[in-house]
Tab-separated table of C-alpha atoms in Angstrom:
chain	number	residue	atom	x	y	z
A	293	UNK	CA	0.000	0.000	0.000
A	294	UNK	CA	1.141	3.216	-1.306
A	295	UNK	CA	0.001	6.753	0.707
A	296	UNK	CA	0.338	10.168	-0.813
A	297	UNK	CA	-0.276	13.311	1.210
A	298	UNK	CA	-0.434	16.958	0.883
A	299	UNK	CA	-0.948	19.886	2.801
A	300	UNK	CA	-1.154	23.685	2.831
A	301	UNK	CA	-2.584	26.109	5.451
A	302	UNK	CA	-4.385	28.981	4.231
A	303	UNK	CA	-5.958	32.218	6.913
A	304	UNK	CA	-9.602	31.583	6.778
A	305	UNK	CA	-11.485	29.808	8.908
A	306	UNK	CA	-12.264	26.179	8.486
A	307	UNK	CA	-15.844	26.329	8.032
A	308	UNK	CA	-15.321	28.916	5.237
A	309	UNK	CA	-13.089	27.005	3.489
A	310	UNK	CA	-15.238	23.758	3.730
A	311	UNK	CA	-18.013	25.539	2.263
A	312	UNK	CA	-15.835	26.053	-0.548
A	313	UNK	CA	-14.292	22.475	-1.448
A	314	UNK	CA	-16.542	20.107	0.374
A	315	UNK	CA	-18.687	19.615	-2.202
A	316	UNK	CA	-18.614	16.190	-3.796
A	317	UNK	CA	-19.318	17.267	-7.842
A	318	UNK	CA	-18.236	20.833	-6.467
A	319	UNK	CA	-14.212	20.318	-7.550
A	320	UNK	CA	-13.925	22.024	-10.954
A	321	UNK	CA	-15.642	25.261	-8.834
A	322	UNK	CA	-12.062	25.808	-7.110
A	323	UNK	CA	-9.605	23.500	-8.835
A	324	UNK	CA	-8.038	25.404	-11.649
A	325	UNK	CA	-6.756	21.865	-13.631
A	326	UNK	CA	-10.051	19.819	-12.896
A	327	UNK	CA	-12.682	19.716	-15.600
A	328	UNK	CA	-16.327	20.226	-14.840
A	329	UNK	CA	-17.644	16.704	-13.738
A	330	UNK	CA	-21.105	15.030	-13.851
A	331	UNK	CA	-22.784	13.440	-11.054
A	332	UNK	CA	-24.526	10.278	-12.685
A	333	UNK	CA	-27.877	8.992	-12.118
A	334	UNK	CA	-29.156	12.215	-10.630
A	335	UNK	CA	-27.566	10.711	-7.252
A	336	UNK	CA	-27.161	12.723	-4.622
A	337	UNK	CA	-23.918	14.668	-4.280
A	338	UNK	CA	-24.106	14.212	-0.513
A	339	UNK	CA	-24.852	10.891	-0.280
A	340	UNK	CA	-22.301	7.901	-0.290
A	341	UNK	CA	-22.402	5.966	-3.424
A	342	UNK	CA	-22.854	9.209	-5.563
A	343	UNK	CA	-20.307	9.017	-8.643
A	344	UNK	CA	-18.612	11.835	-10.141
A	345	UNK	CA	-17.303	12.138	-13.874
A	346	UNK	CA	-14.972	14.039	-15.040
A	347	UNK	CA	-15.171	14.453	-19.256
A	348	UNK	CA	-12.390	15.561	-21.762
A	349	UNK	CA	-13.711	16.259	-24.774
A	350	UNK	CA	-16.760	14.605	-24.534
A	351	UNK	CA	-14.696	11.794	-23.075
A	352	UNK	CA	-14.786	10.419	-19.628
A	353	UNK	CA	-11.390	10.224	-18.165
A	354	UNK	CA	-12.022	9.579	-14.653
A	355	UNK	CA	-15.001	8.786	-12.718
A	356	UNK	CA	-14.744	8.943	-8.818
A	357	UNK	CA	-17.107	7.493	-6.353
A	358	UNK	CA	-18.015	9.277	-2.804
A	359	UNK	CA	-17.519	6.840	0.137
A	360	UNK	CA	-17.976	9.172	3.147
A	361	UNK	CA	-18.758	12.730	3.464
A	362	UNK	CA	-19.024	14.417	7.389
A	363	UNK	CA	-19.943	18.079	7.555
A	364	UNK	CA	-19.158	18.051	11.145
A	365	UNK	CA	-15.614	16.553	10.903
A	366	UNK	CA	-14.909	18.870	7.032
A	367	UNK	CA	-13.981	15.381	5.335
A	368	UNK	CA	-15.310	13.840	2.365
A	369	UNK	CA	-13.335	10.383	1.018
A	370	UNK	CA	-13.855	8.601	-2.434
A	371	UNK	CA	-12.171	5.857	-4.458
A	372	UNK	CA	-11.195	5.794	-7.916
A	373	UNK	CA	-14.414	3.781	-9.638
A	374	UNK	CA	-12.442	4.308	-13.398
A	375	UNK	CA	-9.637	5.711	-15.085
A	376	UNK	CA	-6.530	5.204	-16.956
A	377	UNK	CA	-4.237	5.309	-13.933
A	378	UNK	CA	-2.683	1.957	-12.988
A	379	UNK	CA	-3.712	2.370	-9.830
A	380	UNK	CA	-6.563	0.752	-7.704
A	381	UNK	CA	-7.812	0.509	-4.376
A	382	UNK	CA	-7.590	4.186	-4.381
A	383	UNK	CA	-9.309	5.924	-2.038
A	384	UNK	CA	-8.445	9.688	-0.750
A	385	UNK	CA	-9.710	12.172	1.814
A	386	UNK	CA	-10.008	15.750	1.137
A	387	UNK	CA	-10.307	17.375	4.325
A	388	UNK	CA	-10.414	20.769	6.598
A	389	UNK	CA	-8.511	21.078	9.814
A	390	UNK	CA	-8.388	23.928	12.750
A	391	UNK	CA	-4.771	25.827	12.383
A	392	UNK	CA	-3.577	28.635	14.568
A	393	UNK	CA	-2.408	30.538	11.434
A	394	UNK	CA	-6.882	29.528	9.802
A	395	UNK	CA	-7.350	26.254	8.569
A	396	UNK	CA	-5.021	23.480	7.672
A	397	UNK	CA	-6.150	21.517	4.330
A	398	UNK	CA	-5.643	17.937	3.871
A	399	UNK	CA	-5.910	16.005	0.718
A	400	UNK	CA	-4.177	12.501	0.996
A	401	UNK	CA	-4.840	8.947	-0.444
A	402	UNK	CA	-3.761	5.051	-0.062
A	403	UNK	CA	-3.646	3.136	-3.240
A	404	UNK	CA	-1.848	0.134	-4.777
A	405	UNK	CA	0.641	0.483	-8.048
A	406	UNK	CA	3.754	-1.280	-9.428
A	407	UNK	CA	6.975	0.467	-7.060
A	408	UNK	CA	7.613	1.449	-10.922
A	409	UNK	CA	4.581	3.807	-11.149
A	410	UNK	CA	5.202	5.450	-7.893
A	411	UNK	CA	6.865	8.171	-8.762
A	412	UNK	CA	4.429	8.942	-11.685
A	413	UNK	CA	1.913	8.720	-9.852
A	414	UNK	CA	3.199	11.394	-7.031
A	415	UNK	CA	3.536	13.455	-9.572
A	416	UNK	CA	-0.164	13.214	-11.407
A	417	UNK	CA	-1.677	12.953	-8.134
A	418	UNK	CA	0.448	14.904	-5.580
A	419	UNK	CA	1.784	17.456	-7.884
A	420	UNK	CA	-0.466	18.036	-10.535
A	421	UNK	CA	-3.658	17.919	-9.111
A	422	UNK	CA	-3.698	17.882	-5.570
A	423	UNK	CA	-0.654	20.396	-5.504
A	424	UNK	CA	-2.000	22.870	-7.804
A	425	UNK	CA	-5.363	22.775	-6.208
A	426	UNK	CA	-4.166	23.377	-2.735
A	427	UNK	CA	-1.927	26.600	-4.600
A	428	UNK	CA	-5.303	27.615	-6.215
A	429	UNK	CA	-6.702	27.455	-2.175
A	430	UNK	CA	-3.952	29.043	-0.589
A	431	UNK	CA	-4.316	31.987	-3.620
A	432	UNK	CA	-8.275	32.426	-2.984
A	433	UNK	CA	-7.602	32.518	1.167
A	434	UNK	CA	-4.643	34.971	0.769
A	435	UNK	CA	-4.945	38.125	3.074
A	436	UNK	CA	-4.903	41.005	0.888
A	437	UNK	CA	-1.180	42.896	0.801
């Protein structure tokens, strides 16, 4: 089992930052990278089981499944239901944490992969999505100069 983590800390308060990115279907809102996604089946965005797809060119590339979602706790976790990533058992947390500085955000994942596509993957993953979202974050929470 494989983990990737990554973390930024932005001055806002938690609860105004999960409003923001804890909406399963909501990523594309706040992610600069992340196309718009679908949630299928008219399912509830809140409720587990709900499955998100993410289209390229009329395309699905990736379509994500919501396992858990807690207001209370800011934390919302979902697997990897498709996509052309050798990876699988994939599931991640996106989540919002009390910091002295505001709030401390979270986004981290376990998965399974060939050793080989490790470092590939840290850098799809870590750098190139959840990296550049947490940037886009840390941008929108920025006390003005």
């Amino acid at each position: 089992m494989h983990t990737l983590t990554r973390t930024t800390v932005v001055t806002a308060d938690p609860d105004a930052v999960w409003r923001i990115i804890g909406k399963f279907g909501g990523f594309a809102d706040w992610h600069p990278l992340l196309p718009p996604s679908v949630i299928e089946d008219d399912a509830d965005p809140e409720t587990p089981g709900a499955v998100q797809a993410f289209s390229v060119n009329g395309r699905v590339v990736i379509r994500e499944m919501l396992l858990e979602k807690d207001n209370s706790r800011r934390m919302l976790r979902y697997t990897i239901d498709e996509s052309a990533v050798l990876v699988s058992d994939y599931v991640a947390t996106l989540s919002v944490h009390p910091h002295e500085a505001g709030a401390e955000i979270r986004w981290a994942a376990t998965y399974e992969a060939a050793d080989t596509l490790v470092p590939e993957i840290e850098k799809q993953f870590g750098d190139n999505i959840y990296t550049t979202g947490l940037d886009a974050l840390k941008e929108r929470f920025a006390l003005p100069a």
